[in-house]
XYZ file of C-alpha atoms in Angstrom:
115
model
C 83.888 30.428 5.135
C 81.781 27.818 3.396
C 81.380 27.459 -0.358
C 78.369 25.728 -1.849
C 77.972 24.487 -5.380
C 74.642 23.154 -6.603
C 74.050 20.920 -9.567
C 71.404 18.677 -11.077
C 68.751 21.103 -12.200
C 67.108 20.944 -15.566
C 63.930 20.552 -17.560
C 61.578 17.647 -16.801
C 58.010 16.708 -17.568
C 55.392 16.647 -14.883
C 55.555 13.389 -12.968
C 59.264 13.053 -13.564
C 62.209 13.098 -11.160
C 65.409 15.059 -10.604
C 68.152 14.878 -8.026
C 69.910 18.017 -6.915
C 73.314 17.982 -5.334
C 75.038 20.566 -3.131
C 78.740 20.160 -2.555
C 80.179 21.987 0.411
C 83.775 23.071 0.911
C 85.633 25.229 3.336
C 84.836 25.188 7.037
C 82.354 22.330 6.643
C 82.945 21.048 10.194
C 81.076 24.087 11.463
C 77.899 23.450 9.471
C 74.900 22.805 11.699
C 71.969 22.563 9.280
C 71.847 22.397 5.548
C 68.806 22.979 3.464
C 67.179 23.532 0.133
C 65.117 26.557 -0.680
C 63.452 27.678 -3.855
C 62.307 30.914 -5.469
C 59.810 31.126 -8.275
C 59.465 34.273 -10.416
C 57.618 36.996 -8.530
C 57.606 35.004 -5.287
C 59.616 35.003 -2.108
C 62.281 32.387 -1.420
C 60.733 29.519 0.536
C 61.885 26.523 2.476
C 61.823 23.164 0.732
C 63.686 20.896 3.155
C 66.415 20.916 5.821
C 68.649 18.308 7.372
C 70.551 18.709 10.597
C 73.948 17.411 11.669
C 72.215 14.418 13.290
C 70.113 13.786 10.146
C 66.901 15.180 11.502
C 64.829 16.370 8.518
C 62.095 18.907 7.933
C 59.961 19.432 4.858
C 57.569 22.011 3.480
C 54.046 20.597 3.362
C 53.965 21.094 -0.405
C 56.769 18.568 -0.963
C 56.181 16.005 1.773
C 55.988 12.514 0.342
C 57.563 13.614 -2.955
C 60.973 15.082 -2.015
C 63.689 13.501 0.093
C 66.706 15.349 1.565
C 69.839 13.392 2.487
C 73.481 13.963 3.137
C 76.699 12.099 2.479
C 79.174 13.325 5.064
C 82.107 11.531 3.380
C 81.489 13.578 0.253
C 80.377 16.737 2.084
C 77.313 16.725 -0.129
C 73.608 17.192 0.433
C 71.063 15.844 -1.989
C 67.459 16.594 -2.831
C 65.665 13.746 -4.551
C 62.535 15.185 -6.223
C 59.877 12.757 -7.453
C 56.406 13.268 -8.903
C 57.369 16.746 -9.969
C 54.657 19.270 -10.656
C 54.693 22.475 -12.753
C 54.379 24.445 -9.503
C 57.785 23.075 -8.442
C 59.363 25.232 -11.129
C 61.865 27.569 -9.456
C 65.492 28.286 -8.865
C 66.641 25.952 -6.083
C 69.221 27.194 -3.632
C 71.365 25.271 -1.151
C 71.903 26.896 2.244
C 74.365 26.156 5.042
C 73.790 27.366 8.606
C 77.056 28.109 10.332
C 75.661 30.196 13.132
C 75.724 33.102 13.285
C 76.464 33.068 9.544
C 74.463 31.730 6.629
C 75.885 30.743 3.262
C 74.015 30.289 -0.041
C 74.839 28.584 -3.261
C 74.379 30.179 -6.642
C 71.184 28.320 -7.396
C 70.120 25.802 -10.015
C 67.058 26.100 -12.237
C 64.367 23.412 -12.136
C 61.671 23.664 -14.792
C 58.720 21.262 -14.833
C 56.622 21.253 -17.987
C 52.977 20.250 -17.996
């Protein structure tokens, strides 16, 4: 079992920045890949960024150059630094842990970007 708790969401103006955190607990030694996903109203949940155990990263085209995913293994935490935010980044952001064959999700944190 892995528990994930996200924090750091909020309301920000376009062009601003936010940093999301995802703290993992439980069987964290089994986590292979962690990632951030988001879901806007009326839309499907989509990939934002992932980071593997060896710190290999992957980003959605829509966030490349603006968002950065990182991890602090000592704190069992994954971060998503979001810069140059746009109104279309508004969504609930979810943290995901891949512990194959299982997948764990956090409860989500709301990010709202005003124009």
